[in-house]
XYZ file of C-alpha atoms in Angstrom:
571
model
C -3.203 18.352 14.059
C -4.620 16.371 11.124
C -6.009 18.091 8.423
C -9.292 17.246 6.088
C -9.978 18.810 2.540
C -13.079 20.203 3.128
C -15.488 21.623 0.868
C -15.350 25.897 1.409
C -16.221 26.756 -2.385
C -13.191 28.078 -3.136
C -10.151 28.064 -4.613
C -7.972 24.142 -5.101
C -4.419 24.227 -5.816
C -2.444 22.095 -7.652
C 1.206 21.291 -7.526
C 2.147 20.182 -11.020
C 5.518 18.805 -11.619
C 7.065 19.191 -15.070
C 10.942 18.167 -15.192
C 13.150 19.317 -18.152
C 16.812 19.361 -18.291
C 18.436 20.326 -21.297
C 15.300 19.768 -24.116
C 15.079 16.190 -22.053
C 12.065 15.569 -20.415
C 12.137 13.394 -17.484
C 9.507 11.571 -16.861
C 8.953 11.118 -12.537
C 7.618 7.164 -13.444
C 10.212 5.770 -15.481
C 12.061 2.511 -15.523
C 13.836 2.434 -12.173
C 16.864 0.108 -13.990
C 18.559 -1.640 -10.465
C 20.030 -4.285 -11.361
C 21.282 -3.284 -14.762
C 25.214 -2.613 -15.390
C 24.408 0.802 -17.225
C 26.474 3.796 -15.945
C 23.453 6.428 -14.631
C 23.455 9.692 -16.641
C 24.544 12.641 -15.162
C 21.711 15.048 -13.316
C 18.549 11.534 -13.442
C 16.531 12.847 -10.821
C 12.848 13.148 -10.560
C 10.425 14.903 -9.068
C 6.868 13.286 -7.404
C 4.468 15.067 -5.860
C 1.679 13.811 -3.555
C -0.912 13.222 -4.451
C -0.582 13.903 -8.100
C -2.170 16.690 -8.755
C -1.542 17.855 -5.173
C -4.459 19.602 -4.507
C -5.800 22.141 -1.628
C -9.016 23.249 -0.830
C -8.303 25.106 2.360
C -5.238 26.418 4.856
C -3.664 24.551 6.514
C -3.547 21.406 4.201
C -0.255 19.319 3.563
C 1.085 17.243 0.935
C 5.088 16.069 0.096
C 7.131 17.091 -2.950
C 10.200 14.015 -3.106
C 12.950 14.520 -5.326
C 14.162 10.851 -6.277
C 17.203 9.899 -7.431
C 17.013 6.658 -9.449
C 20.617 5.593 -9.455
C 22.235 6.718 -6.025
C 24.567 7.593 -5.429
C 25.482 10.260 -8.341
C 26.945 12.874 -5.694
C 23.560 14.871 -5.991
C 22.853 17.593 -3.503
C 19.404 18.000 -3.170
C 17.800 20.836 -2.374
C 14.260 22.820 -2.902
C 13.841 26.411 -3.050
C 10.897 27.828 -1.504
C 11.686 31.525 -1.289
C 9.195 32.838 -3.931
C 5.992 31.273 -2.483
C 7.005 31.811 1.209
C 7.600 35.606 0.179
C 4.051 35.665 -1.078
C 2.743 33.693 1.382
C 1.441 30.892 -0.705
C 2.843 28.022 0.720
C 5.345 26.703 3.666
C 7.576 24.137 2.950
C 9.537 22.077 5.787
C 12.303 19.593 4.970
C 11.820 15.693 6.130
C 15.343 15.728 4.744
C 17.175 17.036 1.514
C 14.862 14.521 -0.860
C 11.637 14.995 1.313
C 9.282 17.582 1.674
C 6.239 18.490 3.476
C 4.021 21.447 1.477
C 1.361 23.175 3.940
C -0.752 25.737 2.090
C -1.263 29.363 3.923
C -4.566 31.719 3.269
C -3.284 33.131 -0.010
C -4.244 30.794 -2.577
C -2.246 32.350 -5.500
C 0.197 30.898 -7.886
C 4.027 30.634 -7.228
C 7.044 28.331 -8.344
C 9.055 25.982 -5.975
C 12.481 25.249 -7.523
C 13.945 21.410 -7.209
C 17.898 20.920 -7.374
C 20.418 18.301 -7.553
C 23.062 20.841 -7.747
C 23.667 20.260 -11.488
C 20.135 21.224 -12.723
C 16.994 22.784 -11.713
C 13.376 21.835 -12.309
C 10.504 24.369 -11.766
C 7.632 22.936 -9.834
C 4.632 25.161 -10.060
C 1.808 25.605 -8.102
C -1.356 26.472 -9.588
C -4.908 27.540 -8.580
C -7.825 24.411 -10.253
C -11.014 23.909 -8.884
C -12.621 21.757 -5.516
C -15.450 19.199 -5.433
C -16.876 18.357 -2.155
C -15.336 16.656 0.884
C -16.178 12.820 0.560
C -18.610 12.739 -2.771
C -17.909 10.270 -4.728
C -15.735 12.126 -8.138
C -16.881 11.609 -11.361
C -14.366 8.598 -12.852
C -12.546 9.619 -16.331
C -14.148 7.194 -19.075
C -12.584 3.881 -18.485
C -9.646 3.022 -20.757
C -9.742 -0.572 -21.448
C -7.269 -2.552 -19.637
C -5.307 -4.555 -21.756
C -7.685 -5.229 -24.523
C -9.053 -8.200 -22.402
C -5.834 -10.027 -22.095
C -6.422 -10.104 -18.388
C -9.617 -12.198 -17.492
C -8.063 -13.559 -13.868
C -7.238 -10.595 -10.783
C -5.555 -12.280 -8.008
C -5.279 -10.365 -4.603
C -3.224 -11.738 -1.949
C -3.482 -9.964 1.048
C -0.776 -10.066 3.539
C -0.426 -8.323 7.195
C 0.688 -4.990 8.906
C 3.909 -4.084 7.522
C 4.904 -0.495 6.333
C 7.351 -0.016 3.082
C 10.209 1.272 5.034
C 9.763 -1.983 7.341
C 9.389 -4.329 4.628
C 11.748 -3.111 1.717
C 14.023 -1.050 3.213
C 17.027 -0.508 1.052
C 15.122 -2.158 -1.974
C 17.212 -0.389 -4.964
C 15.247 2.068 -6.663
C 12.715 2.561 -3.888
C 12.188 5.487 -1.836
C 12.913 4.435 1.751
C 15.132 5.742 4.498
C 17.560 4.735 7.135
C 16.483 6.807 10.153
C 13.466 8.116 11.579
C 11.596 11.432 13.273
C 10.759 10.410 17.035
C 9.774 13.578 18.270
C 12.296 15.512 17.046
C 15.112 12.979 17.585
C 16.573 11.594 15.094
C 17.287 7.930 14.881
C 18.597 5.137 13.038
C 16.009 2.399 12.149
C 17.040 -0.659 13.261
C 17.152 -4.336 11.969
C 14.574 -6.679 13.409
C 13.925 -10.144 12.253
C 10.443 -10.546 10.342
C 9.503 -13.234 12.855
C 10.539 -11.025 15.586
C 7.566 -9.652 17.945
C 8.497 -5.976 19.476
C 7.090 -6.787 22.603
C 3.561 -8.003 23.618
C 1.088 -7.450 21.631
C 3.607 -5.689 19.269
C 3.106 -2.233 17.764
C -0.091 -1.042 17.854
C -1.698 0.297 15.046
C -5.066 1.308 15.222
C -6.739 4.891 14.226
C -5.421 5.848 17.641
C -1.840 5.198 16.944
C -2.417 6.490 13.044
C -3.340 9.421 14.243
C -0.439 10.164 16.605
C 2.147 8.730 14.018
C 1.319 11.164 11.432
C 1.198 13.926 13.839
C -0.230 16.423 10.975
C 2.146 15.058 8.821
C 5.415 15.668 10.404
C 5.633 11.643 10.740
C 7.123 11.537 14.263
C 4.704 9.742 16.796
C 5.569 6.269 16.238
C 6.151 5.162 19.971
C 3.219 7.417 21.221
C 0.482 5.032 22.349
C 2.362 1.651 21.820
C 2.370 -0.505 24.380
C 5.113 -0.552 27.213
C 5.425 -3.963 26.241
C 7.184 -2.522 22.761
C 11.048 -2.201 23.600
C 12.244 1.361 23.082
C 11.892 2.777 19.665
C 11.076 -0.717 18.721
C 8.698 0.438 15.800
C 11.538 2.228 14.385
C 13.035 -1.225 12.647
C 12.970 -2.528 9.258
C 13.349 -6.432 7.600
C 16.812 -6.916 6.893
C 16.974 -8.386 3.497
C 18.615 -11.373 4.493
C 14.838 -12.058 6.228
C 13.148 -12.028 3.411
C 14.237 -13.487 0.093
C 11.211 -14.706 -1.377
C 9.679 -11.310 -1.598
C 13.110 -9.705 -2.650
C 13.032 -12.217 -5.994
C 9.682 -11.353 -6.705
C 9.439 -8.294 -5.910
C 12.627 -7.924 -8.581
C 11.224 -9.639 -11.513
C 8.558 -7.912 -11.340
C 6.850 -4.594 -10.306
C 7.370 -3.029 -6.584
C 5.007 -0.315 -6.097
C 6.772 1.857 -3.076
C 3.702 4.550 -2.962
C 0.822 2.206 -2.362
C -1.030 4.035 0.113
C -3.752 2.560 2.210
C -7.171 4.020 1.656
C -7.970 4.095 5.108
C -6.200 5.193 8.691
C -7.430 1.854 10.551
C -6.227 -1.379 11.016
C -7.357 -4.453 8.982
C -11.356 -4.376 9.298
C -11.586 -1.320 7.284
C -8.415 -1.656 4.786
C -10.139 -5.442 3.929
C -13.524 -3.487 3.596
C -11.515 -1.230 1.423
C -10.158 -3.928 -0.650
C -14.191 -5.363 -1.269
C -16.029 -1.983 -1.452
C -14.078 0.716 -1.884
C -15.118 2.170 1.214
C -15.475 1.903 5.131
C -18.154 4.908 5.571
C -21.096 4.804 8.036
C -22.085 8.628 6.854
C -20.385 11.427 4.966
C -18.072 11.854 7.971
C -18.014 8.618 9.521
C -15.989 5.658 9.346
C -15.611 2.214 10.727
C -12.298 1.732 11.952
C -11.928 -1.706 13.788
C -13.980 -4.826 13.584
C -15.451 -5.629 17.633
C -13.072 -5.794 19.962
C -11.710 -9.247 20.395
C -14.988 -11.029 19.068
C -15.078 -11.136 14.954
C -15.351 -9.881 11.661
C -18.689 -9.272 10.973
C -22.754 -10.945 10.488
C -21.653 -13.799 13.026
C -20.719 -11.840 16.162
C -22.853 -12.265 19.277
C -26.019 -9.659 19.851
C -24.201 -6.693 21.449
C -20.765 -6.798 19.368
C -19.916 -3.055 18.137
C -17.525 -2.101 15.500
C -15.269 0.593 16.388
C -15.475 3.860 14.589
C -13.963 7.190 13.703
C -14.843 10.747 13.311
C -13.070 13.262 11.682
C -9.815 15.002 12.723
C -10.070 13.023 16.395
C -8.113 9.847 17.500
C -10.540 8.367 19.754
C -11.972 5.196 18.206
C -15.494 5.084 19.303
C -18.821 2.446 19.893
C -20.265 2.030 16.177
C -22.725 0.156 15.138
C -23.052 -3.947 14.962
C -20.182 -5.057 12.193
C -22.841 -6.206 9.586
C -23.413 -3.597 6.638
C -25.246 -3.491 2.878
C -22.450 -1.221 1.029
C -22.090 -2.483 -2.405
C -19.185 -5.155 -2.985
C -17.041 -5.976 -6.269
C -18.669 -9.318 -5.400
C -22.037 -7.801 -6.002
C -21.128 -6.379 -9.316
C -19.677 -9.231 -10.294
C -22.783 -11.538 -9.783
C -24.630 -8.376 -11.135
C -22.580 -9.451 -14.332
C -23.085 -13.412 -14.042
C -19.120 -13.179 -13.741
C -17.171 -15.417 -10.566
C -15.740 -14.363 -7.345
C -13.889 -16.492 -4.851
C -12.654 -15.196 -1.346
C -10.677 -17.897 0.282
C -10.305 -16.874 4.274
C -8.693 -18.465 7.110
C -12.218 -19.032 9.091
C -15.872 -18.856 8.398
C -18.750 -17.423 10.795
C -15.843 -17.247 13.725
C -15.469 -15.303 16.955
C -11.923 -14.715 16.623
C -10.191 -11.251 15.630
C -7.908 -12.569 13.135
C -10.157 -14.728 10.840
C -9.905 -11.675 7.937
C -12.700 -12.806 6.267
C -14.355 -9.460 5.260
C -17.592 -11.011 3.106
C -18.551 -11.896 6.270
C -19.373 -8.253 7.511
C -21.551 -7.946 4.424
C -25.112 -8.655 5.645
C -26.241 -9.707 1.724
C -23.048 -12.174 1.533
C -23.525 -13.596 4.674
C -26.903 -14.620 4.493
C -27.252 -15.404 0.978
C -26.132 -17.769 -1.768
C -22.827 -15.974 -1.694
C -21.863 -17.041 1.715
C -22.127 -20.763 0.522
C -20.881 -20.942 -3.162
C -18.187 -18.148 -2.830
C -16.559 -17.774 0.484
C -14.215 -20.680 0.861
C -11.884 -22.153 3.832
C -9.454 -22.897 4.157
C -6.988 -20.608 2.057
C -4.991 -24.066 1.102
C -7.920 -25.241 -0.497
C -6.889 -22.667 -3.417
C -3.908 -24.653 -4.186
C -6.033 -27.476 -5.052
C -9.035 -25.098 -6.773
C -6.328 -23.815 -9.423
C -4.243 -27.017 -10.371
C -4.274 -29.560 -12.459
C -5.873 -29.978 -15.851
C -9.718 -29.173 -14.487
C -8.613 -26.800 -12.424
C -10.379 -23.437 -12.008
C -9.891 -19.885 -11.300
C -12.415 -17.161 -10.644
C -12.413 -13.600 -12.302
C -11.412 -12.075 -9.339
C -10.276 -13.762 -6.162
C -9.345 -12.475 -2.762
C -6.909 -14.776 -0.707
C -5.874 -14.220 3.137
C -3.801 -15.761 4.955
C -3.839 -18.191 8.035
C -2.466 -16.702 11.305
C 0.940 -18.277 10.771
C 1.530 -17.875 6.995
C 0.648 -14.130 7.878
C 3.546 -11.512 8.304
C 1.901 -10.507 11.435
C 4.744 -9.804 13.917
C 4.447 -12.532 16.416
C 5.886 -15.866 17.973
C 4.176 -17.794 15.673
C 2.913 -15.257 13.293
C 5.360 -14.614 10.323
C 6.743 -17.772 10.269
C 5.072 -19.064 6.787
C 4.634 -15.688 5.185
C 6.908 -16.022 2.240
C 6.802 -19.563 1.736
C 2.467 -19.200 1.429
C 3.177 -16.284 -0.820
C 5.138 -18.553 -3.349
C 3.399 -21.749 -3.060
C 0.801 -19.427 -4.169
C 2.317 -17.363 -7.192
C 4.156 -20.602 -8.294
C 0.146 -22.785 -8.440
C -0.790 -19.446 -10.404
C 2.234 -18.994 -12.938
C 2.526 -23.124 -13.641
C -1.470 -23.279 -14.259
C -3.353 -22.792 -17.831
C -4.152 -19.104 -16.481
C -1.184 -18.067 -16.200
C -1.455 -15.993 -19.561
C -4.572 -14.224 -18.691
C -3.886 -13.600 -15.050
C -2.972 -10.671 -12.583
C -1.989 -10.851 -9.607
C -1.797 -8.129 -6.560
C 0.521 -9.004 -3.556
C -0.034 -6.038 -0.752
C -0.084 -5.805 2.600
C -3.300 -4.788 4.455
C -2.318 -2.248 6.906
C 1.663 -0.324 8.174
C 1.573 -2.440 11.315
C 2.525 0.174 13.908
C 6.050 0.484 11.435
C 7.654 3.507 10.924
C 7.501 4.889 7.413
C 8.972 8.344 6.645
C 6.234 9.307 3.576
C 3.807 11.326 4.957
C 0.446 10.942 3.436
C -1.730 12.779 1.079
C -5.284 13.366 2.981
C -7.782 12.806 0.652
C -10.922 12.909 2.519
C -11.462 12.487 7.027
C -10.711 8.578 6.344
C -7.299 9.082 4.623
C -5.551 8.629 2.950
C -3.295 6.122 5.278
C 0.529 5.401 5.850
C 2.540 3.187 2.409
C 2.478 -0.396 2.296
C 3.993 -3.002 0.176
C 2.947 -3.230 -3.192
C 3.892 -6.440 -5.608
C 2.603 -6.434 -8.850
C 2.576 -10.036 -11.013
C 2.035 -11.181 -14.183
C 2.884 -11.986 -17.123
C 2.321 -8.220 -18.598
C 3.675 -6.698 -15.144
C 7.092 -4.649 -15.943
C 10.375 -6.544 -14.845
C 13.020 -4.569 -12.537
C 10.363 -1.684 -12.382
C 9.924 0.616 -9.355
C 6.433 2.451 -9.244
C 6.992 5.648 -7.643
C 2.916 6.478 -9.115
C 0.443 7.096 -6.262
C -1.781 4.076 -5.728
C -4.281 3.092 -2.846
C -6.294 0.254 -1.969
C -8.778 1.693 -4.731
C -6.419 1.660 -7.056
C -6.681 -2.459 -7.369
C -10.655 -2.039 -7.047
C -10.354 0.548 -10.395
C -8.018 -1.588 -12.277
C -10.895 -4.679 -11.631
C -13.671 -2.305 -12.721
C -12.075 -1.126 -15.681
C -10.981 -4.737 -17.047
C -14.423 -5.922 -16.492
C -16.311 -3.009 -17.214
C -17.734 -2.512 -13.395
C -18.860 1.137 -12.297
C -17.029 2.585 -9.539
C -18.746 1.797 -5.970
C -17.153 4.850 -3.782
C -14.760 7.594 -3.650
C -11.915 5.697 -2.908
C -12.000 3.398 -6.482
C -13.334 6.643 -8.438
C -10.789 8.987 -7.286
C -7.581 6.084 -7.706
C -5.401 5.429 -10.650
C -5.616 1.835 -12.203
C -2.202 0.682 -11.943
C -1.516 1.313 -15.718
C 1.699 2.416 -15.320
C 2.861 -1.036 -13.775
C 1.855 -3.246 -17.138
C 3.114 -3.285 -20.657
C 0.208 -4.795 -22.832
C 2.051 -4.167 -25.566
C 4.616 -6.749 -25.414
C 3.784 -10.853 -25.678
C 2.862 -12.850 -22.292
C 6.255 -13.148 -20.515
C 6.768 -17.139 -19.445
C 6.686 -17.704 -15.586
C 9.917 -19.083 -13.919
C 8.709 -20.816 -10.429
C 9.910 -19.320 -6.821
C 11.942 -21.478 -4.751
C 9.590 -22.220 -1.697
C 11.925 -21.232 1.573
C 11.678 -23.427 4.447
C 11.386 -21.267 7.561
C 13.868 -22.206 10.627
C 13.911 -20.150 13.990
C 12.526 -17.266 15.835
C 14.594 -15.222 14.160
C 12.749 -14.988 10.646
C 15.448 -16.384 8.638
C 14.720 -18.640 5.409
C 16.648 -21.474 4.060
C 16.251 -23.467 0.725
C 16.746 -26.807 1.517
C 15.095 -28.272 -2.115
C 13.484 -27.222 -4.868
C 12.879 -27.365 -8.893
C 16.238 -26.992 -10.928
C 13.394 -24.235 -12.372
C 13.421 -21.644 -9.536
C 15.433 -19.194 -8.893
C 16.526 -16.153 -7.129
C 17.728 -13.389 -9.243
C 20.589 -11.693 -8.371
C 19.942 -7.855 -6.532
C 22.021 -5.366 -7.053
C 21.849 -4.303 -3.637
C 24.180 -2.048 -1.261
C 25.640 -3.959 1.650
C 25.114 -1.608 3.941
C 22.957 1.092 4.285
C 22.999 4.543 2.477
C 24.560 6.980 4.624
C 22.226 8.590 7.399
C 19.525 10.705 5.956
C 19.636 14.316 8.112
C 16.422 15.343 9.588
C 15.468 18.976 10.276
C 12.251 20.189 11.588
């Protein structure tokens, strides 16, 4: 059953990590180094809990210790030893496999050590008692640290569609993703499945219904409960081979991957996109859309009648809301507030259909105000012509979404144009003047029905939900850097806020981290390289480069060429 942090007045704990081998600290979010021909020192591993503090307020709560190895293989043998808080009845821990863990805290909220091993050293990882706030206020934010010192004055975010990490980046060196899967107990292998390849009809579901079931109180097992019979068997249990996708590889490579990007939410797009604008999907304190109208729109524009689908704590049922049109505040508001620009460039305007992902539109004081006209623009393309050329122009922050087929939406059609949009895009940003000042946020809205092997922190009764793909861009962004630092869909809202000196709206961009780890500041604006733009050929998902500037590249991967060995799964 899922479980909510709920305010009882009593007694938090937090899981602090602090790994030291030897009078050598180790910190959990350095430099991953793939791709470098540097020999990896003896006993490397890390430790990263979730989230970070991990904090209880009540029985019955879970969160995941992961021990990560950042050079595999170095003939580690993982283990974590539980024995002195299971003896005083602190916590249970259950092992996803010998580098995951799932932490569920008992009645007796006292103090005790869990010990992490690679068989060489040991690291202590204690738990300690810290105090609660309440269920789903919104936290007091730390004092903002500025952001760069106002090198960035551009924030790019390119929203893509409904893939999980494991689906999208499996095998991506550095990252934490794995090879086989918990259905129900059984263990199986995941399975390669072309990124234009559709599951069945209408593919894997992945509403709060299905999110619900997946995570299965965090054991992570319920992947095929609910999908369609349309969805061949065990069909959500695939991942992207790498040949698939070589666009994203290269960027994702030169610069930052973020592979513990969480989404904010436990819906499908509707909220996340809400997410990505305000910070929030709430209706009330325990409330919380989770699905634009069935089949209708996204918003202001549906006919009289339409009702958003919503969510109520610790049930799956997605229920009757209210009409799709809401006054929550909007980084668009604050930014007018400001007299600074916004741009969201969506695939349709005012439309009936479900997969126009244009989210202003669900904001009543967008829709039918000045907003609506000056700052909502379609189509997406018309971007590529906004930010070129010598009087070209580029908003302080801008939201892009894609058309149906440059979207990685698992389809016939959909997927086709995914990574070719995504560098046609990058490549207008890095060889324009704003370049320099610019950064850029490439994630993916929602896990797509996928399976992904990370269980979830649970922040509040809305989430938090299942990793997506991260991509971090610019020309500050780390090169050849794995984030293994908890983010979520606030954590882009924070970063925006703080840069531009915004308060926070809701809990979600209050409570987040700001992406600080993924940016050095302190080094000179890197020069941008253009992408080769792939030409998509086939059902299949495959990419070919046919032409393109003597410029572009694809950097070579250190890569294995086949999987890791199968990860063991006991329950």
């Amino acid at each position: 059953m899922r479980q909510y942090l709920s305010c009882l007045g009593g007694v938090t704990l937090a899981l602090l990590a602090s790994c030291s081998f030897a009078n050598q600290s180790v910190a959990p979010n350095a430099q991953s180094g793939f791709g470098s021909n540097t020999e990896p020192q003896q006993s490397s591993f890390t430790v990263v809990t979730s989230p970070d503090p991990l904090q209880f307020s009540a029985p019955s709560q879970t969160g995941t210790v992961t021990l990560v190895d950042p050079s595999p293989p170095n003939g580690a043998v993982f283990s974590l030893n539980s024995s002195a808080c299971a003896s005083s009845d602190v916590l249970t821990v259950s092992e996803t496999d010998s580098q995951h863990y799932q932490v569920t805290s008992s009645s007796n909220l006292a103090k005790c050590t869990l010990v992490a091993s690679d068989g060489k050293r040991t690291v202590d990882v204690t738990v300690n008692p810290t105090t609660s706030h309440s269920k789903l206020a919104v936290p007091t934010p730390q004092p903002a640290k500025p952001i760069g010192s106002g090198k960035i004055q551009h924030v790019v975010i390119i929203i893509q569609e409904n893939r999980s990490f494991d689906n999208l980046f499996n095998g991506f060196p550095g990252a934490d993703t794995a090879q086989t899967g918990n259905n129900m107990g059984q263990l199986v292998t995941l399975k390669p499945l072309g990124i234009n390849a559709r599951p069945g009809d209408p593919g894997p579901y992945h509403n709060h219904y299905e999110w619900y079931y997946s995570y299965d109180g965090g054991k992570m097992d319920g992947f095929m409960v609910g999908a369609p019979s349309s969805v061949t068997s065990e069909s959500p249990y695939s991942y992207v081979p790498k040949s698939d996708i070589p666009t994203y590889t290269a960027v994702a490579h030169s610069y930052t991957l973020a592979d513990r990007m969480f989404m904010s939410d436990t819906g499908n797009s509707f909220p996340s996109h809400l997410y990505l604008i305000a910070g929030q999907a709430d209706l009330s304190d325990y409330v919380a859309v989770s699905d634009n109208a069935y089949n209708v729109g996204w918003g202001c524009a549906d006919p009289a009648g339409s009702r958003a689908y919503q969510i109520e704590p610790d049930s799956p049922s997605d229920n009757a809301g209210p009409f799709p049109c809401f006054n929550m505040p909007s980084i668009g508001q604050e930014m007018d507030a400001k007299g600074l620009s916004w741009r969201y460039y969506a695939s349709a305007l005012s439309s009936t259909t479900a997969y126009s992902w244009s989210e202003y539109e669900a904001i009543q004081y967008v829709y039918e105000g000045p907003d609506w006209a000056n700052d909502v623009v379609s189509p997406p393309s018309q971007f590529l012509t906004d930010v070129s050329g010598p009087s070209g122009s580029l908003a302080s922050v801008t939201w892009i979404t894609p058309t149906w087929v440059d979207s990685d939406h698992p389809s016939d059609d959909g997927g086709s144009g995914g990574q070719q949009w995504i560098a046609q895009l990058v490549n207008a940003i890095g060889e324009s003047p704003f370049w320099d000042s610019t950064a850029i946020f490439i994630l993916w809205d929602d896990w797509g029905g996928w399976y992904d092997h990370v269980a979830p922190p649970q922040l509040d009764s809305m989430g938090l939900g299942f990793r997506v793909p991260l991509i971090v861009v610019s020309p500050y962004a780390k090169t050849k850097y794995v984030s293994h630092v908890d983010h979520e869909f606030g954590s882009i809202l924070r970063f925006t806020e703080e840069d531009f000196g915004l308060p926070a709206m809701a809990a979600s961009d209050a409570r987040a981290d700001d992406l600080r780890d993924c940016f050095d500041f302190t080094k000179p604006p890197a020069a941008f390289s253009p992408f080769p733009v792939p030409t998509p050929i086939g059902a299949s998902g495959s990419y070919r480069y046919d032409t393109f500037d003597s410029r572009s590249r694809l950097p070579e991967v250190d890569d294995p060429t086949t999987p890791p060995d199968a990860q063991r799964l006991t329950r």
